[in-house]
Structures are given as C-alpha cells and as structure tokens.
Amino acid sequence: MTSYRGKHRKQSTTGRNVARLAVAGAVAAAPFVVTAGTASAAPNWEALAKCESGGNASINTGNGYYGAYQFDSGTWRANGGGQYAANAHQATLAQQTEIAQRLYNARGSKPWPHCSKKTGWANGGGGGGAVKSKPVSKVTKKAAPKPAATPAPAAAPVQTKNGADYTVAAGDTLSKIASAQNVEGGWQAVFERNKDVIKDANLIFVGQQLDLK
C-alpha cells in the first residue's frame, strides 16, 4: 500500500441530501461500463485503486478510510454505498467502483487529488494511463542506381586508324554503336576489332575512328 492516501473531503449537507433522496426514491443506478485510454473516457479505475490502496478492495487500516478507493464512511453512504455495505471495504470491487463513478460524476477527480494526477487524469479530464504513440518517421526509399553510361569526354586523346568507317560521337557506347550499326557479334566484336585504339571497353572518346566492318 502506498504511503499517501487520497482522502475524500466530506460533502456538503446539500450533496448528502441529494444523494439520500436518490436512494430513498429507490432509483437504481444504471450499470456503467468502465473504459480507459481515450481523452473522453472515464478515469482509469484500476490505476487509481492501485495508487490509493495497492489495489486491495478489502483494505481497512483503521485510519477511517476504506476499500480500493479509500472512502470515508460519510462519503460512501452519501453516494449510495450503504445499499451494499456499511463501509466500502465490505463491498465488492465492482460495487466500490460504481460508487466511485457516482462520486466522480458529482465532484470530478477532487476526492483523489494526489492519485488522479499520478495516474494521468484530474478535474474531470478523462481517462488516465493512455500511452502516447511515438511519431513514425517516414522512410524515403532510395531509387536503385542506374547503370553508369560510358560518356565520351570531349577533350580526350583521339587515335585514328586506317580503314575506319565510324567516328565516335558524344553519348556513344560500344553497345549503342553495335546496335545502331547492326554489328554482328555486338559490342564484343567492335571491341575485338578495335583493340589497337580502345584499351578499355568502357572508355571511348569523341572523335575516335572505329572499324565496324
């Protein structure tokens, strides 16, 4: 059990009278559903009970406060708890939660000032314990690198040869030349035929003269 107890301040005479009238008129409280996690939901009762009493619904330490939500006798009875038991610790956890909901509807989180802040809700601010999701960083996919073309530098040493029938132009590659000129054997044939002027199949120069036939 935690060392701190969120003790309830006794309600005014007007508040007690209203509660007694409701009980005297035999108006049964409609069942309620405890929800948690969203900003507009009811308080996180499980977290509140754990903070107030260690989650022990039958706790009675003799300090005048009883049960999971540490009701004093007057507050318990004023909110209709007397229909279940003389004091909160003698009622079930569900019954205690029902009376806690009635108290919350009337006074917000004020009866539990410490634990309502600790569990993430205060002054009727809604459910506690909601976990904020971390923003998901966008992953930008990088495009696969394109195969590097073999540019023909403009300012490159040009070797000429006798019998040449093609002059290398800007943007040419051996593959492009072989395809455009319908060279049988493709770029490999062009390379073999011109090894005297081409030392690297991936490096040709504007103005080079090649033998394609």
GROMACS .gro file of N, CA, C and O in nm, residues 38-141:
model
  416
   38THR      N    1  -0.880   0.671  -2.373
   38THR     CA    2  -0.906   0.786  -2.458
   38THR      C    3  -0.929   0.909  -2.373
   38THR      O    4  -0.966   0.900  -2.256
   39ALA      N    5  -0.914   1.026  -2.435
   39ALA     CA    6  -0.923   1.150  -2.360
   39ALA      C    7  -1.063   1.174  -2.305
   39ALA      O    8  -1.079   1.243  -2.207
   40SER      N    9  -1.169   1.116  -2.366
   40SER     CA   10  -1.305   1.141  -2.323
   40SER      C   11  -1.359   1.027  -2.238
   40SER      O   12  -1.473   1.027  -2.199
   41ALA      N   13  -1.277   0.925  -2.206
   41ALA     CA   14  -1.324   0.809  -2.132
   41ALA      C   15  -1.328   0.838  -1.983
   41ALA      O   16  -1.281   0.941  -1.936
   42ALA      N   17  -1.384   0.741  -1.907
   42ALA     CA   18  -1.388   0.753  -1.762
   42ALA      C   19  -1.248   0.737  -1.705
   42ALA      O   20  -1.156   0.695  -1.775
   43PRO      N   21  -1.229   0.769  -1.576
   43PRO     CA   22  -1.098   0.752  -1.516
   43PRO      C   23  -1.049   0.608  -1.525
   43PRO      O   24  -1.128   0.515  -1.535
   44ASN      N   25  -0.921   0.592  -1.516
   44ASN     CA   26  -0.860   0.459  -1.515
   44ASN      C   27  -0.872   0.405  -1.373
   44ASN      O   28  -0.785   0.426  -1.289
   45TRP      N   29  -0.984   0.336  -1.345
   45TRP     CA   30  -1.012   0.295  -1.208
   45TRP      C   31  -0.909   0.196  -1.154
   45TRP      O   32  -0.875   0.199  -1.036
   46GLU      N   33  -0.861   0.109  -1.239
   46GLU     CA   34  -0.762   0.011  -1.194
   46GLU      C   35  -0.635   0.081  -1.145
   46GLU      O   36  -0.580   0.049  -1.040
   47ALA      N   37  -0.589   0.180  -1.224
   47ALA     CA   38  -0.469   0.254  -1.185
   47ALA      C   39  -0.493   0.337  -1.059
   47ALA      O   40  -0.406   0.348  -0.972
   48LEU      N   41  -0.613   0.394  -1.048
   48LEU     CA   42  -0.645   0.475  -0.931
   48LEU      C   43  -0.647   0.389  -0.805
   48LEU      O   44  -0.592   0.426  -0.701
   49ALA      N   45  -0.710   0.270  -0.814
   49ALA     CA   46  -0.716   0.180  -0.698
   49ALA      C   47  -0.577   0.135  -0.656
   49ALA      O   48  -0.545   0.125  -0.538
   50LYS      N   49  -0.492   0.109  -0.754
   50LYS     CA   50  -0.355   0.066  -0.723
   50LYS      C   51  -0.280   0.175  -0.649
   50LYS      O   52  -0.204   0.149  -0.556
   51CYS      N   53  -0.303   0.300  -0.692
   51CYS     CA   54  -0.236   0.413  -0.627
   51CYS      C   55  -0.291   0.438  -0.487
   51CYS      O   56  -0.215   0.461  -0.393
   52GLU      N   57  -0.424   0.431  -0.472
   52GLU     CA   58  -0.486   0.464  -0.344
   52GLU      C   59  -0.466   0.355  -0.239
   52GLU      O   60  -0.443   0.383  -0.122
   53SER      N   61  -0.478   0.228  -0.279
   53SER     CA   62  -0.481   0.120  -0.181
   53SER      C   63  -0.396   0.000  -0.218
   53SER      O   64  -0.407  -0.106  -0.155
   54GLY      N   65  -0.314   0.015  -0.321
   54GLY     CA   66  -0.240  -0.101  -0.370
   54GLY      C   67  -0.331  -0.199  -0.441
   54GLY      O   68  -0.294  -0.314  -0.462
   55GLY      N   69  -0.452  -0.154  -0.477
   55GLY     CA   70  -0.548  -0.240  -0.547
   55GLY      C   71  -0.623  -0.335  -0.455
   55GLY      O   72  -0.691  -0.426  -0.502
   56ASN      N   73  -0.616  -0.314  -0.323
   56ASN     CA   74  -0.680  -0.403  -0.225
   56ASN      C   75  -0.820  -0.350  -0.193
   56ASN      O   76  -0.836  -0.252  -0.120
   57ALA      N   77  -0.924  -0.417  -0.244
   57ALA     CA   78  -1.061  -0.370  -0.225
   57ALA      C   79  -1.109  -0.389  -0.082
   57ALA      O   80  -1.204  -0.323  -0.038
   58SER      N   81  -1.049  -0.480  -0.006
   58SER     CA   82  -1.097  -0.508   0.129
   58SER      C   83  -1.008  -0.447   0.238
   58SER      O   84  -1.019  -0.483   0.355
   59ILE      N   85  -0.926  -0.351   0.200
   59ILE     CA   86  -0.832  -0.294   0.297
   59ILE      C   87  -0.903  -0.208   0.401
   59ILE      O   88  -0.995  -0.131   0.370
   60ASN      N   89  -0.861  -0.224   0.528
   60ASN     CA   90  -0.912  -0.143   0.639
   60ASN      C   91  -0.797  -0.131   0.739
   60ASN      O   92  -0.772  -0.220   0.819
   61THR      N   93  -0.728  -0.019   0.734
   61THR     CA   94  -0.611   0.000   0.820
   61THR      C   95  -0.645   0.070   0.951
   61THR      O   96  -0.557   0.094   1.034
   62GLY      N   97  -0.774   0.106   0.968
   62GLY     CA   98  -0.814   0.173   1.091
   62GLY      C   99  -0.794   0.322   1.089
   62GLY      O  100  -0.806   0.387   1.193
   63ASN      N  101  -0.766   0.378   0.971
   63ASN     CA  102  -0.743   0.523   0.964
   63ASN      C  103  -0.868   0.600   0.922
   63ASN      O  104  -0.863   0.720   0.899
   64GLY      N  105  -0.982   0.529   0.911
   64GLY     CA  106  -1.107   0.596   0.876
   64GLY      C  107  -1.136   0.598   0.727
   64GLY      O  108  -1.237   0.653   0.685
   65TYR      N  109  -1.050   0.535   0.649
   65TYR     CA  110  -1.071   0.527   0.504
   65TYR      C  111  -1.066   0.382   0.462
   65TYR      O  112  -0.980   0.304   0.509
   66TYR      N  113  -1.157   0.345   0.369
   66TYR     CA  114  -1.178   0.203   0.344
   66TYR      C  115  -1.179   0.170   0.195
   66TYR      O  116  -1.221   0.250   0.111
   67GLY      N  117  -1.134   0.049   0.165
   67GLY     CA  118  -1.152  -0.008   0.032
   67GLY      C  119  -1.054   0.043  -0.072
   67GLY      O  120  -0.959   0.117  -0.044
   68ALA      N  121  -1.080  -0.001  -0.195
   68ALA     CA  122  -0.990   0.025  -0.307
   68ALA      C  123  -0.967   0.173  -0.331
   68ALA      O  124  -0.857   0.216  -0.364
   69TYR      N  125  -1.074   0.254  -0.313
   69TYR     CA  126  -1.065   0.397  -0.344
   69TYR      C  127  -1.061   0.485  -0.218
   69TYR      O  128  -1.075   0.606  -0.228
   70GLN      N  129  -1.043   0.420  -0.101
   70GLN     CA  130  -1.026   0.490   0.026
   70GLN      C  131  -1.139   0.588   0.055
   70GLN      O  132  -1.119   0.708   0.075
   71PHE      N  133  -1.263   0.533   0.063
   71PHE     CA  134  -1.379   0.613   0.102
   71PHE      C  135  -1.382   0.630   0.254
   71PHE      O  136  -1.353   0.536   0.328
   72ASP      N  137  -1.421   0.749   0.300
   72ASP     CA  138  -1.459   0.757   0.440
   72ASP      C  139  -1.607   0.718   0.449
   72ASP      O  140  -1.678   0.713   0.348
   73SER      N  141  -1.653   0.689   0.568
   73SER     CA  142  -1.789   0.635   0.584
   73SER      C  143  -1.896   0.730   0.531
   73SER      O  144  -1.992   0.689   0.466
   74GLY      N  145  -1.881   0.860   0.562
   74GLY     CA  146  -1.981   0.958   0.520
   74GLY      C  147  -1.992   0.968   0.369
   74GLY      O  148  -2.102   0.972   0.313
   75THR      N  149  -1.878   0.975   0.300
   75THR     CA  150  -1.879   0.986   0.155
   75THR      C  151  -1.937   0.859   0.092
   75THR      O  152  -2.012   0.865  -0.005
   76TRP      N  153  -1.899   0.746   0.148
   76TRP     CA  154  -1.950   0.617   0.098
   76TRP      C  155  -2.103   0.612   0.104
   76TRP      O  156  -2.169   0.581   0.006
   77ARG      N  157  -2.159   0.647   0.218
   77ARG     CA  158  -2.305   0.641   0.235
   77ARG      C  159  -2.376   0.750   0.156
   77ARG      O  160  -2.483   0.729   0.100
   78ALA      N  161  -2.316   0.871   0.149
   78ALA     CA  162  -2.379   0.982   0.079
   78ALA      C  163  -2.394   0.956  -0.070
   78ALA      O  164  -2.481   1.013  -0.135
   79ASN      N  165  -2.310   0.869  -0.124
   79ASN     CA  166  -2.316   0.839  -0.266
   79ASN      C  167  -2.383   0.704  -0.295
   79ASN      O  168  -2.369   0.650  -0.404
   80GLY      N  169  -2.455   0.652  -0.194
   80GLY     CA  170  -2.535   0.530  -0.216
   80GLY      C  171  -2.466   0.402  -0.180
   80GLY      O  172  -2.521   0.294  -0.204
   81GLY      N  173  -2.346   0.409  -0.121
   81GLY     CA  174  -2.276   0.286  -0.086
   81GLY      C  175  -2.343   0.204   0.021
   81GLY      O  176  -2.323   0.082   0.030
   82GLY      N  177  -2.427   0.268   0.104
   82GLY     CA  178  -2.495   0.198   0.212
   82GLY      C  179  -2.586   0.086   0.165
   82GLY      O  180  -2.619  -0.005   0.241
   83GLN      N  181  -2.628   0.091   0.040
   83GLN     CA  182  -2.713  -0.016  -0.012
   83GLN      C  183  -2.636  -0.147  -0.028
   83GLN      O  184  -2.694  -0.253  -0.043
   84TYR      N  185  -2.502  -0.137  -0.028
   84TYR     CA  186  -2.420  -0.256  -0.043
   84TYR      C  187  -2.354  -0.299   0.088
   84TYR      O  188  -2.347  -0.418   0.118
   85ALA      N  189  -2.304  -0.205   0.165
   85ALA     CA  190  -2.234  -0.239   0.289
   85ALA      C  191  -2.219  -0.113   0.373
   85ALA      O  192  -2.233  -0.001   0.323
   86ALA      N  193  -2.190  -0.133   0.502
   86ALA     CA  194  -2.174  -0.019   0.592
   86ALA      C  195  -2.053   0.065   0.554
   86ALA      O  196  -2.056   0.188   0.560
   87ASN      N  197  -1.945  -0.001   0.513
   87ASN     CA  198  -1.825   0.069   0.469
   87ASN      C  199  -1.774   0.005   0.340
   87ASN      O  200  -1.805  -0.111   0.308
   88ALA      N  201  -1.694   0.081   0.266
   88ALA     CA  202  -1.655   0.040   0.131
   88ALA      C  203  -1.581  -0.094   0.128
   88ALA      O  204  -1.603  -0.176   0.039
   89HIS      N  205  -1.494  -0.120   0.227
   89HIS     CA  206  -1.413  -0.242   0.221
   89HIS      C  207  -1.495  -0.369   0.235
   89HIS      O  208  -1.446  -0.479   0.210
   90GLN      N  209  -1.621  -0.355   0.277
   90GLN     CA  210  -1.708  -0.471   0.291
   90GLN      C  211  -1.787  -0.500   0.163
   90GLN      O  212  -1.858  -0.600   0.155
   91ALA      N  213  -1.775  -0.412   0.064
   91ALA     CA  214  -1.843  -0.431  -0.065
   91ALA      C  215  -1.745  -0.489  -0.166
   91ALA      O  216  -1.623  -0.491  -0.145
   92THR      N  217  -1.799  -0.537  -0.278
   92THR     CA  218  -1.713  -0.590  -0.383
   92THR      C  219  -1.642  -0.476  -0.455
   92THR      O  220  -1.683  -0.359  -0.447
   93LEU      N  221  -1.537  -0.511  -0.529
   93LEU     CA  222  -1.465  -0.408  -0.605
   93LEU      C  223  -1.557  -0.343  -0.708
   93LEU      O  224  -1.553  -0.221  -0.728
   94ALA      N  225  -1.644  -0.422  -0.773
   94ALA     CA  226  -1.736  -0.367  -0.872
   94ALA      C  227  -1.831  -0.267  -0.808
   94ALA      O  228  -1.862  -0.162  -0.865
   95GLN      N  229  -1.879  -0.299  -0.688
   95GLN     CA  230  -1.971  -0.208  -0.617
   95GLN      C  231  -1.896  -0.081  -0.575
   95GLN      O  232  -1.949   0.030  -0.585
   96GLN      N  233  -1.773  -0.096  -0.531
   96GLN     CA  234  -1.693   0.021  -0.494
   96GLN      C  235  -1.668   0.111  -0.616
   96GLN      O  236  -1.673   0.233  -0.607
   97THR      N  237  -1.643   0.046  -0.728
   97THR     CA  238  -1.619   0.125  -0.850
   97THR      C  239  -1.746   0.198  -0.891
   97THR      O  240  -1.740   0.312  -0.940
   98GLU      N  241  -1.861   0.135  -0.872
   98GLU     CA  242  -1.988   0.202  -0.905
   98GLU      C  243  -2.006   0.328  -0.821
   98GLU      O  244  -2.043   0.434  -0.873
   99ILE      N  245  -1.978   0.318  -0.692
   99ILE     CA  246  -1.994   0.434  -0.605
   99ILE      C  247  -1.887   0.539  -0.637
   99ILE      O  248  -1.913   0.660  -0.634
  100ALA      N  249  -1.766   0.493  -0.671
  100ALA     CA  250  -1.661   0.587  -0.711
  100ALA      C  251  -1.701   0.663  -0.837
  100ALA      O  252  -1.674   0.782  -0.851
  101GLN      N  253  -1.769   0.594  -0.928
  101GLN     CA  254  -1.815   0.660  -1.050
  101GLN      C  255  -1.919   0.767  -1.018
  101GLN      O  256  -1.918   0.876  -1.076
  102ARG      N  257  -2.008   0.736  -0.925
  102ARG     CA  258  -2.108   0.837  -0.884
  102ARG      C  259  -2.039   0.960  -0.823
  102ARG      O  260  -2.076   1.073  -0.852
  103LEU      N  261  -1.941   0.933  -0.738
  103LEU     CA  262  -1.868   1.043  -0.675
  103LEU      C  263  -1.794   1.124  -0.781
  103LEU      O  264  -1.792   1.248  -0.777
  104TYR      N  265  -1.734   1.055  -0.875
  104TYR     CA  266  -1.662   1.123  -0.983
  104TYR      C  267  -1.756   1.208  -1.067
  104TYR      O  268  -1.724   1.320  -1.105
  105ASN      N  269  -1.877   1.155  -1.095
  105ASN     CA  270  -1.977   1.232  -1.173
  105ASN      C  271  -2.015   1.361  -1.102
  105ASN      O  272  -2.045   1.462  -1.166
  106ALA      N  273  -2.015   1.355  -0.969
  106ALA     CA  274  -2.057   1.472  -0.891
  106ALA      C  275  -1.943   1.571  -0.865
  106ALA      O  276  -1.963   1.692  -0.866
  107ARG      N  277  -1.821   1.519  -0.845
  107ARG     CA  278  -1.712   1.607  -0.799
  107ARG      C  279  -1.585   1.599  -0.883
  107ARG      O  280  -1.485   1.662  -0.851
  108GLY      N  281  -1.588   1.520  -0.990
  108GLY     CA  282  -1.468   1.507  -1.070
  108GLY      C  283  -1.359   1.433  -0.994
  108GLY      O  284  -1.388   1.345  -0.912
  109SER      N  285  -1.236   1.468  -1.017
  109SER     CA  286  -1.124   1.396  -0.955
  109SER      C  287  -1.083   1.454  -0.820
  109SER      O  288  -0.987   1.406  -0.759
  110LYS      N  289  -1.153   1.555  -0.771
  110LYS     CA  290  -1.115   1.623  -0.647
  110LYS      C  291  -1.102   1.530  -0.526
  110LYS      O  292  -1.016   1.553  -0.440
  111PRO      N  293  -1.185   1.425  -0.512
  111PRO     CA  294  -1.169   1.337  -0.396
  111PRO      C  295  -1.036   1.261  -0.395
  111PRO      O  296  -0.998   1.206  -0.293
  112TRP      N  297  -0.968   1.254  -0.508
  112TRP     CA  298  -0.841   1.181  -0.517
  112TRP      C  299  -0.733   1.275  -0.574
  112TRP      O  300  -0.682   1.250  -0.684
  113PRO      N  301  -0.699   1.382  -0.509
  113PRO     CA  302  -0.611   1.484  -0.569
  113PRO      C  303  -0.472   1.433  -0.607
  113PRO      O  304  -0.422   1.465  -0.714
  114HIS      N  305  -0.412   1.352  -0.521
  114HIS     CA  306  -0.276   1.305  -0.550
  114HIS      C  307  -0.276   1.198  -0.658
  114HIS      O  308  -0.206   1.209  -0.760
  115CYS      N  309  -0.358   1.094  -0.637
  115CYS     CA  310  -0.354   0.981  -0.729
  115CYS      C  311  -0.416   1.012  -0.865
  115CYS      O  312  -0.379   0.951  -0.966
  116SER      N  313  -0.509   1.107  -0.872
  116SER     CA  314  -0.565   1.141  -1.002
  116SER      C  315  -0.460   1.205  -1.090
  116SER      O  316  -0.455   1.182  -1.211
  117LYS      N  317  -0.371   1.284  -1.028
  117LYS     CA  318  -0.262   1.344  -1.106
  117LYS      C  319  -0.157   1.239  -1.140
  117LYS      O  320  -0.105   1.235  -1.252
  118LYS      N  321  -0.130   1.153  -1.046
  118LYS     CA  322  -0.027   1.050  -1.068
  118LYS      C  323  -0.068   0.954  -1.179
  118LYS      O  324   0.017   0.907  -1.255
  119THR      N  325  -0.197   0.922  -1.190
  119THR     CA  326  -0.242   0.828  -1.291
  119THR      C  327  -0.282   0.895  -1.422
  119THR      O  328  -0.326   0.830  -1.515
  120GLY      N  329  -0.271   1.027  -1.428
  120GLY     CA  330  -0.285   1.095  -1.557
  120GLY      C  331  -0.418   1.162  -1.584
  120GLY      O  332  -0.444   1.203  -1.695
  121TRP      N  333  -0.507   1.174  -1.485
  121TRP     CA  334  -0.630   1.248  -1.509
  121TRP      C  335  -0.659   1.333  -1.385
  121TRP      O  336  -0.625   1.297  -1.275
  122ALA      N  337  -0.721   1.447  -1.408
  122ALA     CA  338  -0.751   1.537  -1.297
  122ALA      C  339  -0.864   1.631  -1.336
  122ALA      O  340  -0.879   1.668  -1.451
  123ASN      N  341  -0.947   1.664  -1.237
  123ASN     CA  342  -1.056   1.761  -1.256
  123ASN      C  343  -1.146   1.724  -1.374
  123ASN      O  344  -1.182   1.806  -1.456
  124GLY      N  345  -1.179   1.596  -1.380
  124GLY     CA  346  -1.270   1.552  -1.486
  124GLY      C  347  -1.205   1.550  -1.621
  124GLY      O  348  -1.273   1.558  -1.722
  125GLY      N  349  -1.073   1.537  -1.625
  125GLY     CA  350  -1.002   1.545  -1.752
  125GLY      C  351  -1.004   1.419  -1.836
  125GLY      O  352  -0.941   1.415  -1.940
  126GLY      N  353  -1.070   1.313  -1.791
  126GLY     CA  354  -1.079   1.195  -1.874
  126GLY      C  355  -0.988   1.085  -1.828
  126GLY      O  356  -0.934   1.086  -1.718
  127GLY      N  357  -0.974   0.982  -1.910
  127GLY     CA  358  -0.904   0.860  -1.876
  127GLY      C  359  -0.756   0.883  -1.853
  127GLY      O  360  -0.695   0.970  -1.911
  128GLY      N  361  -0.700   0.802  -1.765
  128GLY     CA  362  -0.558   0.811  -1.738
  128GLY      C  363  -0.484   0.691  -1.795
  128GLY      O  364  -0.543   0.591  -1.832
  129GLY      N  365  -0.356   0.702  -1.796
  129GLY     CA  366  -0.274   0.590  -1.837
  129GLY      C  367  -0.264   0.571  -1.986
  129GLY      O  368  -0.213   0.469  -2.031
  130ALA      N  369  -0.316   0.661  -2.064
  130ALA     CA  370  -0.307   0.645  -2.208
  130ALA      C  371  -0.163   0.662  -2.252
  130ALA      O  372  -0.094   0.752  -2.207
  131VAL      N  373  -0.119   0.573  -2.337
  131VAL     CA  374   0.019   0.578  -2.384
  131VAL      C  375   0.024   0.652  -2.516
  131VAL      O  376  -0.048   0.618  -2.610
  132LYS      N  377   0.104   0.755  -2.520
  132LYS     CA  378   0.116   0.831  -2.643
  132LYS      C  379   0.205   0.756  -2.740
  132LYS      O  380   0.313   0.711  -2.704
  133SER      N  381   0.157   0.741  -2.858
  133SER     CA  382   0.237   0.672  -2.958
  133SER      C  383   0.344   0.765  -3.013
  133SER      O  384   0.322   0.884  -3.029
  134LYS      N  385   0.460   0.708  -3.039
  134LYS     CA  386   0.568   0.787  -3.095
  134LYS      C  387   0.543   0.812  -3.243
  134LYS      O  388   0.493   0.724  -3.312
  135PRO      N  389   0.574   0.931  -3.288
  135PRO     CA  390   0.554   0.957  -3.431
  135PRO      C  391   0.641   0.866  -3.513
  135PRO      O  392   0.758   0.843  -3.481
  136VAL      N  393   0.582   0.814  -3.617
  136VAL     CA  394   0.656   0.723  -3.704
  136VAL      C  395   0.727   0.803  -3.811
  136VAL      O  396   0.665   0.879  -3.885
  137SER      N  397   0.857   0.791  -3.813
  137SER     CA  398   0.933   0.865  -3.912
  137SER      C  399   0.916   0.801  -4.049
  137SER      O  400   0.911   0.680  -4.062
  138LYS      N  401   0.902   0.886  -4.147
  138LYS     CA  402   0.885   0.838  -4.282
  138LYS      C  403   1.020   0.792  -4.338
  138LYS      O  404   1.121   0.857  -4.321
  139VAL      N  405   1.016   0.677  -4.401
  139VAL     CA  406   1.137   0.623  -4.462
  139VAL      C  407   1.130   0.646  -4.611
  139VAL      O  408   1.037   0.600  -4.679
  140THR      N  409   1.222   0.721  -4.659
  140THR     CA  410   1.226   0.751  -4.802
  140THR      C  411   1.310   0.645  -4.873
  140THR      O  412   1.427   0.625  -4.841
  141LYS      N  413   1.245   0.576  -4.964
  141LYS     CA  414   1.316   0.473  -5.038
  141LYS      C  415   1.405   0.538  -5.144
  141LYS      O  416   1.362   0.624  -5.219
   0.00000   0.00000   0.00000
